[in-house]
PDB file of C-alpha atoms and ligand atoms in Angstrom:
ATOM      1  CA  MET A   1       0.000   0.000   0.000  1.00  0.00           C
ATOM      2  CA  SER A   2       1.312   3.431  -0.750  1.00  0.00           C
ATOM      3  CA  GLU A   3       0.792   6.498   1.383  1.00  0.00           C
ATOM      4  CA  THR A   4       0.270  10.124   0.499  1.00  0.00           C
ATOM      5  CA  ILE A   5       1.880  13.128   2.157  1.00  0.00           C
ATOM      6  CA  ARG A   6      -0.140  16.211   3.092  1.00  0.00           C
ATOM      7  CA  GLN A   7       1.912  19.359   3.572  1.00  0.00           C
ATOM      8  CA  LEU A   8       1.790  20.655   7.139  1.00  0.00           C
ATOM      9  CA  ILE A   9       4.567  23.285   7.169  1.00  0.00           C
ATOM     10  CA  SER A  10       5.881  24.739   3.924  1.00  0.00           C
ATOM     11  CA  GLU A  11       9.547  24.882   2.965  1.00  0.00           C
ATOM     12  CA  GLU A  12       9.375  28.669   3.131  1.00  0.00           C
ATOM     13  CA  ASP A  13       7.966  28.651   6.679  1.00  0.00           C
ATOM     14  CA  VAL A  14      10.550  26.121   7.871  1.00  0.00           C
ATOM     15  CA  ASP A  15      13.400  28.162   6.398  1.00  0.00           C
ATOM     16  CA  LYS A  16      12.072  31.398   7.906  1.00  0.00           C
ATOM     17  CA  LYS A  17      11.718  29.861  11.366  1.00  0.00           C
ATOM     18  CA  ILE A  18      15.192  28.304  11.275  1.00  0.00           C
ATOM     19  CA  ARG A  19      16.630  31.737  10.453  1.00  0.00           C
ATOM     20  CA  GLU A  20      14.815  33.219  13.469  1.00  0.00           C
ATOM     21  CA  ILE A  21      15.976  30.475  15.827  1.00  0.00           C
ATOM     22  CA  GLY A  22      19.514  30.797  14.440  1.00  0.00           C
ATOM     23  CA  GLU A  23      19.470  34.520  15.201  1.00  0.00           C
ATOM     24  CA  GLN A  24      18.181  33.872  18.707  1.00  0.00           C
ATOM     25  CA  ILE A  25      20.912  31.276  19.353  1.00  0.00           C
ATOM     26  CA  SER A  26      23.537  33.686  17.971  1.00  0.00           C
ATOM     27  CA  ARG A  27      22.390  36.355  20.443  1.00  0.00           C
ATOM     28  CA  ASP A  28      22.251  33.921  23.378  1.00  0.00           C
ATOM     29  CA  TYR A  29      25.757  32.557  22.717  1.00  0.00           C
ATOM     30  CA  GLU A  30      27.397  35.874  21.834  1.00  0.00           C
ATOM     31  CA  GLY A  31      31.123  35.797  22.591  1.00  0.00           C
ATOM     32  CA  ARG A  32      31.135  32.013  22.945  1.00  0.00           C
ATOM     33  CA  GLN A  33      31.461  28.965  20.726  1.00  0.00           C
ATOM     34  CA  VAL A  34      28.467  26.661  20.455  1.00  0.00           C
ATOM     35  CA  HIS A  35      29.024  22.919  20.138  1.00  0.00           C
ATOM     36  CA  LEU A  36      26.123  21.359  18.239  1.00  0.00           C
ATOM     37  CA  ILE A  37      25.308  17.717  18.847  1.00  0.00           C
ATOM     38  CA  CYS A  38      23.250  16.354  16.001  1.00  0.00           C
ATOM     39  CA  VAL A  39      21.111  13.388  16.961  1.00  0.00           C
ATOM     40  CA  LEU A  40      21.192  11.032  13.966  1.00  0.00           C
ATOM     41  CA  LYS A  41      19.628  10.409  11.603  1.00  0.00           C
ATOM     42  CA  GLY A  42      16.622  12.695  11.846  1.00  0.00           C
ATOM     43  CA  GLY A  43      18.496  15.727  13.153  1.00  0.00           C
ATOM     44  CA  VAL A  44      20.898  15.969  10.251  1.00  0.00           C
ATOM     45  CA  PHE A  45      18.952  18.233   7.872  1.00  0.00           C
ATOM     46  CA  PHE A  46      17.888  20.616  10.626  1.00  0.00           C
ATOM     47  CA  THR A  47      21.412  20.714  12.104  1.00  0.00           C
ATOM     48  CA  CYS A  48      22.951  21.729   8.758  1.00  0.00           C
ATOM     49  CA  GLU A  49      20.377  24.451   8.083  1.00  0.00           C
ATOM     50  CA  LEU A  50      20.546  25.751  11.642  1.00  0.00           C
ATOM     51  CA  ALA A  51      24.356  25.800  11.715  1.00  0.00           C
ATOM     52  CA  LYS A  52      24.343  28.031   8.614  1.00  0.00           C
ATOM     53  CA  ARG A  53      22.151  30.574  10.431  1.00  0.00           C
ATOM     54  CA  ILE A  54      24.313  30.824  13.554  1.00  0.00           C
ATOM     55  CA  ASN A  55      26.934  33.551  13.445  1.00  0.00           C
ATOM     56  CA  VAL A  56      29.028  32.667  16.494  1.00  0.00           C
ATOM     57  CA  PRO A  57      31.713  29.959  16.062  1.00  0.00           C
ATOM     58  CA  VAL A  58      30.124  26.518  15.672  1.00  0.00           C
ATOM     59  CA  SER A  59      31.592  23.056  16.112  1.00  0.00           C
ATOM     60  CA  LEU A  60      29.691  19.879  15.335  1.00  0.00           C
ATOM     61  CA  ASP A  61      29.504  16.336  16.577  1.00  0.00           C
ATOM     62  CA  PHE A  62      27.115  13.459  15.949  1.00  0.00           C
ATOM     63  CA  MET A  63      25.460  10.858  18.096  1.00  0.00           C
ATOM     64  CA  SER A  64      23.126   8.012  17.332  1.00  0.00           C
ATOM     65  CA  VAL A  65      20.984   6.396  19.986  1.00  0.00           C
ATOM     66  CA  SER A  66      18.275   3.800  20.003  1.00  0.00           C
ATOM     67  CA  SER A  67      15.859   2.982  22.769  1.00  0.00           C
ATOM     68  CA  TYR A  68      15.376  -0.516  24.108  1.00  0.00           C
ATOM     69  CA  GLY A  69      11.905  -1.454  22.949  1.00  0.00           C
ATOM     70  CA  ASP A  70       9.799   1.218  21.315  1.00  0.00           C
ATOM     71  CA  ASP A  71       9.704   4.735  22.644  1.00  0.00           C
ATOM     72  CA  THR A  72       6.167   4.469  24.001  1.00  0.00           C
ATOM     73  CA  SER A  73       6.679   1.350  26.096  1.00  0.00           C
ATOM     74  CA  SER A  74      10.381   1.486  26.944  1.00  0.00           C
ATOM     75  CA  SER A  75      11.936   2.748  30.151  1.00  0.00           C
ATOM     76  CA  GLY A  76      13.744   5.304  28.036  1.00  0.00           C
ATOM     77  CA  VAL A  77      17.095   3.667  28.631  1.00  0.00           C
ATOM     78  CA  VAL A  78      19.064   4.205  25.481  1.00  0.00           C
ATOM     79  CA  ARG A  79      21.769   2.304  23.735  1.00  0.00           C
ATOM     80  CA  ILE A  80      24.443   4.529  22.249  1.00  0.00           C
ATOM     81  CA  VAL A  81      24.812   3.256  18.692  1.00  0.00           C
ATOM     82  CA  LYS A  82      27.366   5.898  17.756  1.00  0.00           C
ATOM     83  CA  ASP A  83      28.995   7.966  20.447  1.00  0.00           C
ATOM     84  CA  LEU A  84      30.456  11.453  20.097  1.00  0.00           C
ATOM     85  CA  ASP A  85      33.936  11.732  18.564  1.00  0.00           C
ATOM     86  CA  GLU A  86      35.061  14.454  20.953  1.00  0.00           C
ATOM     87  CA  SER A  87      34.834  15.234  24.648  1.00  0.00           C
ATOM     88  CA  ILE A  88      32.203  17.828  25.615  1.00  0.00           C
ATOM     89  CA  GLU A  89      33.870  18.775  28.881  1.00  0.00           C
ATOM     90  CA  GLY A  90      33.768  22.535  29.399  1.00  0.00           C
ATOM     91  CA  LYS A  91      31.870  23.135  26.136  1.00  0.00           C
ATOM     92  CA  ASP A  92      28.635  25.015  25.547  1.00  0.00           C
ATOM     93  CA  VAL A  93      26.620  22.148  24.144  1.00  0.00           C
ATOM     94  CA  LEU A  94      23.402  22.421  22.189  1.00  0.00           C
ATOM     95  CA  ILE A  95      21.603  19.169  21.379  1.00  0.00           C
ATOM     96  CA  VAL A  96      19.805  19.381  18.026  1.00  0.00           C
ATOM     97  CA  GLU A  97      16.795  17.114  17.566  1.00  0.00           C
ATOM     98  CA  ASP A  98      14.310  16.642  14.778  1.00  0.00           C
ATOM     99  CA  ILE A  99      11.324  15.971  17.034  1.00  0.00           C
ATOM    100  CA  ILE A 100      10.466  15.599  20.701  1.00  0.00           C
ATOM    101  CA  ASP A 101       7.752  13.101  21.390  1.00  0.00           C
ATOM    102  CA  SER A 102       7.460  11.240  24.721  1.00  0.00           C
ATOM    103  CA  GLY A 103      10.740  12.750  25.909  1.00  0.00           C
ATOM    104  CA  ARG A 104      11.870   9.407  27.371  1.00  0.00           C
ATOM    105  CA  THR A 105      14.884   8.766  25.191  1.00  0.00           C
ATOM    106  CA  LEU A 106      15.905  12.378  25.236  1.00  0.00           C
ATOM    107  CA  SER A 107      15.765  12.830  29.000  1.00  0.00           C
ATOM    108  CA  TYR A 108      18.032   9.816  29.356  1.00  0.00           C
ATOM    109  CA  LEU A 109      20.416  11.210  26.752  1.00  0.00           C
ATOM    110  CA  ILE A 110      20.512  14.529  28.621  1.00  0.00           C
ATOM    111  CA  GLU A 111      21.493  12.732  31.846  1.00  0.00           C
ATOM    112  CA  VAL A 112      24.270  10.860  30.026  1.00  0.00           C
ATOM    113  CA  LEU A 113      25.657  14.084  28.548  1.00  0.00           C
ATOM    114  CA  LYS A 114      25.414  16.031  31.829  1.00  0.00           C
ATOM    115  CA  GLN A 115      27.715  13.480  33.447  1.00  0.00           C
ATOM    116  CA  ARG A 116      30.391  14.446  30.928  1.00  0.00           C
ATOM    117  CA  ASN A 117      30.631  17.944  32.444  1.00  0.00           C
ATOM    118  CA  PRO A 118      29.792  20.360  29.653  1.00  0.00           C
ATOM    119  CA  ASN A 119      29.911  24.040  30.613  1.00  0.00           C
ATOM    120  CA  SER A 120      26.262  24.292  29.590  1.00  0.00           C
ATOM    121  CA  LEU A 121      23.729  21.980  27.993  1.00  0.00           C
ATOM    122  CA  ARG A 122      20.711  23.165  26.040  1.00  0.00           C
ATOM    123  CA  LEU A 123      18.225  21.589  23.714  1.00  0.00           C
ATOM    124  CA  CYS A 124      16.899  22.715  20.356  1.00  0.00           C
ATOM    125  CA  THR A 125      14.244  20.924  18.321  1.00  0.00           C
ATOM    126  CA  LEU A 126      12.660  21.436  14.944  1.00  0.00           C
ATOM    127  CA  LEU A 127       9.340  19.956  16.043  1.00  0.00           C
ATOM    128  CA  ASP A 128       7.663  19.323  19.367  1.00  0.00           C
ATOM    129  CA  LYS A 129       4.578  17.227  20.056  1.00  0.00           C
ATOM    130  CA  PRO A 130       3.781  18.408  23.612  1.00  0.00           C
ATOM    131  CA  GLU A 131       0.638  16.228  23.804  1.00  0.00           C
ATOM    132  CA  ARG A 132       2.822  13.129  23.662  1.00  0.00           C
ATOM    133  CA  ARG A 133       5.070  14.029  26.566  1.00  0.00           C
ATOM    134  CA  VAL A 134       5.390  11.489  29.382  1.00  0.00           C
ATOM    135  CA  LYS A 135       8.776  12.636  30.684  1.00  0.00           C
ATOM    136  CA  ASP A 136       9.467  16.277  31.394  1.00  0.00           C
ATOM    137  CA  VAL A 137      12.258  17.785  29.333  1.00  0.00           C
ATOM    138  CA  ASN A 138      13.290  21.391  29.317  1.00  0.00           C
ATOM    139  CA  VAL A 139      13.341  22.502  25.681  1.00  0.00           C
ATOM    140  CA  ASP A 140      15.220  25.752  25.104  1.00  0.00           C
ATOM    141  CA  TYR A 141      14.470  26.317  21.410  1.00  0.00           C
ATOM    142  CA  VAL A 142      11.437  25.000  19.525  1.00  0.00           C
ATOM    143  CA  CYS A 143      10.752  25.829  15.887  1.00  0.00           C
ATOM    144  CA  PHE A 144       7.213  24.428  15.741  1.00  0.00           C
ATOM    145  CA  ASN A 145       4.742  22.823  18.101  1.00  0.00           C
ATOM    146  CA  ILE A 146       2.677  20.340  16.139  1.00  0.00           C
ATOM    147  CA  PRO A 147      -0.369  18.162  16.838  1.00  0.00           C
ATOM    148  CA  ASP A 148      -0.032  14.443  17.459  1.00  0.00           C
ATOM    149  CA  GLU A 149       0.140  13.328  13.820  1.00  0.00           C
ATOM    150  CA  PHE A 150       2.839  11.283  12.130  1.00  0.00           C
ATOM    151  CA  VAL A 151       5.079  13.648  10.225  1.00  0.00           C
ATOM    152  CA  VAL A 152       7.888  13.263   7.710  1.00  0.00           C
ATOM    153  CA  GLY A 153      10.370  15.456   5.898  1.00  0.00           C
ATOM    154  CA  TYR A 154      13.313  17.591   6.912  1.00  0.00           C
ATOM    155  CA  GLY A 155      15.053  14.505   8.294  1.00  0.00           C
ATOM    156  CA  LEU A 156      12.004  12.688   9.628  1.00  0.00           C
ATOM    157  CA  ASP A 157      11.164   9.359   8.063  1.00  0.00           C
ATOM    158  CA  TYR A 158       8.404   6.871   7.550  1.00  0.00           C
ATOM    159  CA  ALA A 159      10.069   3.458   7.120  1.00  0.00           C
ATOM    160  CA  GLN A 160      13.292   5.322   6.194  1.00  0.00           C
ATOM    161  CA  LYS A 161      11.561   7.242   3.386  1.00  0.00           C
ATOM    162  CA  TYR A 162      10.830  10.971   2.968  1.00  0.00           C
ATOM    163  CA  ARG A 163      13.742  12.318   5.033  1.00  0.00           C
ATOM    164  CA  ASN A 164      14.748  14.429   2.038  1.00  0.00           C
ATOM    165  CA  LEU A 165      11.447  16.323   1.673  1.00  0.00           C
ATOM    166  CA  PRO A 166      12.192  20.042   2.004  1.00  0.00           C
ATOM    167  CA  TYR A 167       8.934  20.625   3.935  1.00  0.00           C
ATOM    168  CA  ILE A 168       7.085  18.925   6.821  1.00  0.00           C
ATOM    169  CA  GLY A 169       4.222  16.667   5.804  1.00  0.00           C
ATOM    170  CA  VAL A 170       1.702  14.367   7.476  1.00  0.00           C
ATOM    171  CA  VAL A 171       1.581  10.735   6.358  1.00  0.00           C
ATOM    172  CA  GLU A 172      -1.872   9.687   5.237  1.00  0.00           C
ATOM    173  CA  LEU A 173      -2.381   5.978   4.793  1.00  0.00           C
TER     174      LEU A 173
HETATM  175  N1  HPA B 201       7.571  11.163  12.472  1.00  0.00           N
HETATM  176  C1  HPA B 201       8.765  10.539  12.369  1.00  0.00           C
HETATM  177  N2  HPA B 201       9.457  10.110  13.429  1.00  0.00           N
HETATM  178  C2  HPA B 201       8.923  10.326  14.649  1.00  0.00           C
HETATM  179  C3  HPA B 201       7.696  10.967  14.825  1.00  0.00           C
HETATM  180  C4  HPA B 201       6.977  11.414  13.661  1.00  0.00           C
HETATM  181  O1  HPA B 201       5.869  11.996  13.727  1.00  0.00           O
HETATM  182  N3  HPA B 201       7.466  11.047  16.162  1.00  0.00           N
HETATM  183  C5  HPA B 201       8.538  10.467  16.756  1.00  0.00           C
HETATM  184  N4  HPA B 201       9.414  10.021  15.866  1.00  0.00           N
HETATM  185 MG1   MG B 202      15.021  12.028  16.692  1.00  0.00          MG
END
């Protein structure tokens, strides 16, 4: 069976919002270097676009995690599939996510990173589904709050497809 994609947020609106968030981050980190941690794979498109809109020095690292069981039923304990290449000790770290859903995996990831003694640790997400939250996470930068619908594009996939869409769409089966 094939699915159709209904546009939820246009490419133009996504680009405009990323510029705004990039400007806000640039102001907040003025005089410092920001170390972006891209959470693979979904965060990769957003991380690249965001990094281009930040005008303080940026460094980048990548991490890939998977939860034991699915995100809705798991304890949120994560397995680090790919760890960071560099130490984050003393750095001003900004985690970059594609979407925040239950918050389980992410709150665990935050605890893991805090133990590595960054100077600061903040969180930025392209999308947030606040209705889905079961674990409190403090989100510092949100591009869009969205309803509880399954979305794709801008890094987000449905069975590994549609990550490359330049807009955010809802999957209709
Ligand atoms: N789309 C893709 N991946 C996801 C979603 C979604 O809506 N929610 C959590 N992971
Ligand atoms: Mg993700």
